[in-house]
Amino acid sequence: MEEGIKACRSFTDCCRERLNLRDMNPAMYSPLALAYLGDAVYEVIVRSIVMNRGNMPVNKMHKKSTELVKAGTQARMIRLLEPELTGEEEAVFRRGRNAKSVTVAKHASVADYRMATGLEALTGYLYLSEQFDRLLELISRGLEKIEES
């Protein structure tokens, strides 16, 4: 390691340090802003899972990832997970689900799109509040439940 460069403890610590990011309080953001970030975090997690299943053509990885990130799949996942959410998580999810978005669902029903937005808001909230274990627990449980159903 180069002189003067210290190792970071985690990815988020590295981002904060290297990009001069301030701590972010998730309670200060709208549900749609949380969903904006949550969408990206969820996508990175899904792509990581797909890549971990083995090397394959990128087009095949894209198709597998797309199936897991589409609104219909996310809506199914959160419906299966809802009974397991804490009161705080349920409140964040509901705020995201009920937020009025100007975006129109292209390939999903309005109900599925809103449920997916709620899941993405919860994902963004858990990410910003650095509840990484809980975030990964919910997503892995959700993916397991989808495969079982």
PDB file of N, CA and C in Angstrom, residues 50-97:
ATOM      1  N   VAL A  50     -26.182 -12.562  -9.211  1.00  0.00           N
ATOM      2  CA  VAL A  50     -26.166 -13.180 -10.542  1.00  0.00           C
ATOM      3  C   VAL A  50     -24.730 -13.498 -10.970  1.00  0.00           C
ATOM      4  N   MET A  51     -23.833 -12.564 -10.785  1.00  0.00           N
ATOM      5  CA  MET A  51     -22.432 -12.818 -11.163  1.00  0.00           C
ATOM      6  C   MET A  51     -21.825 -13.938 -10.333  1.00  0.00           C
ATOM      7  N   ASN A  52     -22.233 -14.052  -9.081  1.00  0.00           N
ATOM      8  CA  ASN A  52     -21.696 -15.078  -8.202  1.00  0.00           C
ATOM      9  C   ASN A  52     -22.115 -16.482  -8.616  1.00  0.00           C
ATOM     10  N   ARG A  53     -23.140 -16.582  -9.424  1.00  0.00           N
ATOM     11  CA  ARG A  53     -23.604 -17.892  -9.897  1.00  0.00           C
ATOM     12  C   ARG A  53     -22.705 -18.460 -10.989  1.00  0.00           C
ATOM     13  N   GLY A  54     -21.712 -17.702 -11.386  1.00  0.00           N
ATOM     14  CA  GLY A  54     -20.747 -18.208 -12.364  1.00  0.00           C
ATOM     15  C   GLY A  54     -20.637 -17.306 -13.573  1.00  0.00           C
ATOM     16  N   ASN A  55     -19.505 -17.430 -14.234  1.00  0.00           N
ATOM     17  CA  ASN A  55     -19.246 -16.636 -15.425  1.00  0.00           C
ATOM     18  C   ASN A  55     -20.173 -17.086 -16.547  1.00  0.00           C
ATOM     19  N   MET A  56     -20.772 -16.143 -17.231  1.00  0.00           N
ATOM     20  CA  MET A  56     -21.679 -16.424 -18.351  1.00  0.00           C
ATOM     21  C   MET A  56     -21.709 -15.193 -19.231  1.00  0.00           C
ATOM     22  N   PRO A  57     -22.245 -15.318 -20.422  1.00  0.00           N
ATOM     23  CA  PRO A  57     -22.335 -14.131 -21.282  1.00  0.00           C
ATOM     24  C   PRO A  57     -23.113 -13.002 -20.591  1.00  0.00           C
ATOM     25  N   VAL A  58     -22.674 -11.786 -20.821  1.00  0.00           N
ATOM     26  CA  VAL A  58     -23.283 -10.623 -20.166  1.00  0.00           C
ATOM     27  C   VAL A  58     -24.775 -10.530 -20.487  1.00  0.00           C
ATOM     28  N   ASN A  59     -25.163 -10.862 -21.696  1.00  0.00           N
ATOM     29  CA  ASN A  59     -26.578 -10.816 -22.070  1.00  0.00           C
ATOM     30  C   ASN A  59     -27.400 -11.743 -21.173  1.00  0.00           C
ATOM     31  N   LYS A  60     -26.866 -12.910 -20.868  1.00  0.00           N
ATOM     32  CA  LYS A  60     -27.566 -13.852 -20.001  1.00  0.00           C
ATOM     33  C   LYS A  60     -27.645 -13.305 -18.572  1.00  0.00           C
ATOM     34  N   MET A  61     -26.552 -12.681 -18.108  1.00  0.00           N
ATOM     35  CA  MET A  61     -26.572 -12.059 -16.776  1.00  0.00           C
ATOM     36  C   MET A  61     -27.623 -10.954 -16.728  1.00  0.00           C
ATOM     37  N   HIS A  62     -27.679 -10.165 -17.795  1.00  0.00           N
ATOM     38  CA  HIS A  62     -28.646  -9.065 -17.857  1.00  0.00           C
ATOM     39  C   HIS A  62     -30.080  -9.604 -17.774  1.00  0.00           C
ATOM     40  N   LYS A  63     -30.365 -10.667 -18.506  1.00  0.00           N
ATOM     41  CA  LYS A  63     -31.722 -11.240 -18.491  1.00  0.00           C
ATOM     42  C   LYS A  63     -32.090 -11.755 -17.104  1.00  0.00           C
ATOM     43  N   LYS A  64     -31.146 -12.422 -16.439  1.00  0.00           N
ATOM     44  CA  LYS A  64     -31.414 -12.933 -15.091  1.00  0.00           C
ATOM     45  C   LYS A  64     -31.627 -11.775 -14.112  1.00  0.00           C
ATOM     46  N   SER A  65     -30.789 -10.750 -14.206  1.00  0.00           N
ATOM     47  CA  SER A  65     -30.910  -9.589 -13.319  1.00  0.00           C
ATOM     48  C   SER A  65     -32.221  -8.853 -13.555  1.00  0.00           C
ATOM     49  N   THR A  66     -32.562  -8.657 -14.815  1.00  0.00           N
ATOM     50  CA  THR A  66     -33.781  -7.931 -15.168  1.00  0.00           C
ATOM     51  C   THR A  66     -35.009  -8.609 -14.590  1.00  0.00           C
ATOM     52  N   GLU A  67     -35.018  -9.922 -14.603  1.00  0.00           N
ATOM     53  CA  GLU A  67     -36.156 -10.664 -14.056  1.00  0.00           C
ATOM     54  C   GLU A  67     -36.324 -10.383 -12.562  1.00  0.00           C
ATOM     55  N   LEU A  68     -35.210 -10.202 -11.859  1.00  0.00           N
ATOM     56  CA  LEU A  68     -35.270  -9.995 -10.409  1.00  0.00           C
ATOM     57  C   LEU A  68     -35.500  -8.542 -10.000  1.00  0.00           C
ATOM     58  N   VAL A  69     -35.190  -7.596 -10.879  1.00  0.00           N
ATOM     59  CA  VAL A  69     -35.351  -6.183 -10.498  1.00  0.00           C
ATOM     60  C   VAL A  69     -36.631  -5.554 -11.043  1.00  0.00           C
ATOM     61  N   LYS A  70     -37.371  -6.275 -11.850  1.00  0.00           N
ATOM     62  CA  LYS A  70     -38.595  -5.666 -12.393  1.00  0.00           C
ATOM     63  C   LYS A  70     -39.636  -5.475 -11.292  1.00  0.00           C
ATOM     64  N   ALA A  71     -40.513  -4.536 -11.505  1.00  0.00           N
ATOM     65  CA  ALA A  71     -41.492  -4.135 -10.484  1.00  0.00           C
ATOM     66  C   ALA A  71     -42.356  -5.303 -10.028  1.00  0.00           C
ATOM     67  N   GLY A  72     -42.765  -6.155 -10.929  1.00  0.00           N
ATOM     68  CA  GLY A  72     -43.610  -7.291 -10.549  1.00  0.00           C
ATOM     69  C   GLY A  72     -42.923  -8.218  -9.560  1.00  0.00           C
ATOM     70  N   THR A  73     -41.652  -8.491  -9.780  1.00  0.00           N
ATOM     71  CA  THR A  73     -40.895  -9.357  -8.872  1.00  0.00           C
ATOM     72  C   THR A  73     -40.672  -8.666  -7.533  1.00  0.00           C
ATOM     73  N   GLN A  74     -40.342  -7.385  -7.566  1.00  0.00           N
ATOM     74  CA  GLN A  74     -40.147  -6.643  -6.315  1.00  0.00           C
ATOM     75  C   GLN A  74     -41.455  -6.587  -5.522  1.00  0.00           C
ATOM     76  N   ALA A  75     -42.576  -6.400  -6.205  1.00  0.00           N
ATOM     77  CA  ALA A  75     -43.878  -6.350  -5.526  1.00  0.00           C
ATOM     78  C   ALA A  75     -44.183  -7.696  -4.876  1.00  0.00           C
ATOM     79  N   ARG A  76     -43.924  -8.786  -5.593  1.00  0.00           N
ATOM     80  CA  ARG A  76     -44.117 -10.122  -5.020  1.00  0.00           C
ATOM     81  C   ARG A  76     -43.256 -10.304  -3.782  1.00  0.00           C
ATOM     82  N   MET A  77     -41.999  -9.858  -3.881  1.00  0.00           N
ATOM     83  CA  MET A  77     -41.070 -10.013  -2.771  1.00  0.00           C
ATOM     84  C   MET A  77     -41.564  -9.283  -1.527  1.00  0.00           C
ATOM     85  N   ILE A  78     -41.956  -8.024  -1.667  1.00  0.00           N
ATOM     86  CA  ILE A  78     -42.356  -7.267  -0.479  1.00  0.00           C
ATOM     87  C   ILE A  78     -43.666  -7.796   0.096  1.00  0.00           C
ATOM     88  N   ARG A  79     -44.549  -8.323  -0.745  1.00  0.00           N
ATOM     89  CA  ARG A  79     -45.785  -8.930  -0.228  1.00  0.00           C
ATOM     90  C   ARG A  79     -45.456 -10.141   0.638  1.00  0.00           C
ATOM     91  N   LEU A  80     -44.451 -10.905   0.231  1.00  0.00           N
ATOM     92  CA  LEU A  80     -44.036 -12.082   0.998  1.00  0.00           C
ATOM     93  C   LEU A  80     -43.291 -11.689   2.278  1.00  0.00           C
ATOM     94  N   LEU A  81     -42.596 -10.564   2.242  1.00  0.00           N
ATOM     95  CA  LEU A  81     -41.789 -10.124   3.384  1.00  0.00           C
ATOM     96  C   LEU A  81     -42.559  -9.274   4.393  1.00  0.00           C
ATOM     97  N   GLU A  82     -43.646  -8.685   3.964  1.00  0.00           N
ATOM     98  CA  GLU A  82     -44.354  -7.710   4.811  1.00  0.00           C
ATOM     99  C   GLU A  82     -44.614  -8.192   6.247  1.00  0.00           C
ATOM    100  N   PRO A  83     -45.019  -9.453   6.445  1.00  0.00           N
ATOM    101  CA  PRO A  83     -45.258  -9.895   7.826  1.00  0.00           C
ATOM    102  C   PRO A  83     -43.991  -9.902   8.699  1.00  0.00           C
ATOM    103  N   GLU A  84     -42.822  -9.902   8.091  1.00  0.00           N
ATOM    104  CA  GLU A  84     -41.558  -9.959   8.826  1.00  0.00           C
ATOM    105  C   GLU A  84     -40.963  -8.582   9.121  1.00  0.00           C
ATOM    106  N   LEU A  85     -41.571  -7.521   8.588  1.00  0.00           N
ATOM    107  CA  LEU A  85     -41.029  -6.178   8.784  1.00  0.00           C
ATOM    108  C   LEU A  85     -41.284  -5.681  10.195  1.00  0.00           C
ATOM    109  N   THR A  86     -40.331  -4.925  10.712  1.00  0.00           N
ATOM    110  CA  THR A  86     -40.532  -4.259  12.001  1.00  0.00           C
ATOM    111  C   THR A  86     -41.505  -3.099  11.786  1.00  0.00           C
ATOM    112  N   GLY A  87     -41.968  -2.517  12.863  1.00  0.00           N
ATOM    113  CA  GLY A  87     -42.868  -1.365  12.753  1.00  0.00           C
ATOM    114  C   GLY A  87     -42.231  -0.215  11.993  1.00  0.00           C
ATOM    115  N   GLU A  88     -40.966   0.051  12.282  1.00  0.00           N
ATOM    116  CA  GLU A  88     -40.238   1.127  11.601  1.00  0.00           C
ATOM    117  C   GLU A  88     -40.103   0.823  10.102  1.00  0.00           C
ATOM    118  N   GLU A  89     -39.745  -0.412   9.775  1.00  0.00           N
ATOM    119  CA  GLU A  89     -39.597  -0.807   8.365  1.00  0.00           C
ATOM    120  C   GLU A  89     -40.929  -0.724   7.630  1.00  0.00           C
ATOM    121  N   GLU A  90     -41.988  -1.153   8.286  1.00  0.00           N
ATOM    122  CA  GLU A  90     -43.334  -1.091   7.698  1.00  0.00           C
ATOM    123  C   GLU A  90     -43.717   0.355   7.397  1.00  0.00           C
ATOM    124  N   ALA A  91     -43.398   1.265   8.301  1.00  0.00           N
ATOM    125  CA  ALA A  91     -43.723   2.684   8.107  1.00  0.00           C
ATOM    126  C   ALA A  91     -42.959   3.247   6.907  1.00  0.00           C
ATOM    127  N   VAL A  92     -41.677   2.916   6.784  1.00  0.00           N
ATOM    128  CA  VAL A  92     -40.877   3.398   5.646  1.00  0.00           C
ATOM    129  C   VAL A  92     -41.433   2.820   4.350  1.00  0.00           C
ATOM    130  N   PHE A  93     -41.730   1.520   4.359  1.00  0.00           N
ATOM    131  CA  PHE A  93     -42.297   0.874   3.171  1.00  0.00           C
ATOM    132  C   PHE A  93     -43.602   1.560   2.760  1.00  0.00           C
ATOM    133  N   ARG A  94     -44.512   1.781   3.725  1.00  0.00           N
ATOM    134  CA  ARG A  94     -45.805   2.405   3.409  1.00  0.00           C
ATOM    135  C   ARG A  94     -45.641   3.802   2.839  1.00  0.00           C
ATOM    136  N   ARG A  95     -44.698   4.576   3.411  1.00  0.00           N
ATOM    137  CA  ARG A  95     -44.442   5.925   2.883  1.00  0.00           C
ATOM    138  C   ARG A  95     -43.990   5.846   1.424  1.00  0.00           C
ATOM    139  N   GLY A  96     -43.126   4.899   1.128  1.00  0.00           N
ATOM    140  CA  GLY A  96     -42.661   4.730  -0.254  1.00  0.00           C
ATOM    141  C   GLY A  96     -43.760   4.261  -1.177  1.00  0.00           C
ATOM    142  N   ARG A  97     -44.551   3.323  -0.699  1.00  0.00           N
ATOM    143  CA  ARG A  97     -45.658   2.782  -1.507  1.00  0.00           C
ATOM    144  C   ARG A  97     -46.698   3.850  -1.811  1.00  0.00           C
TER     145      ARG A  97
END
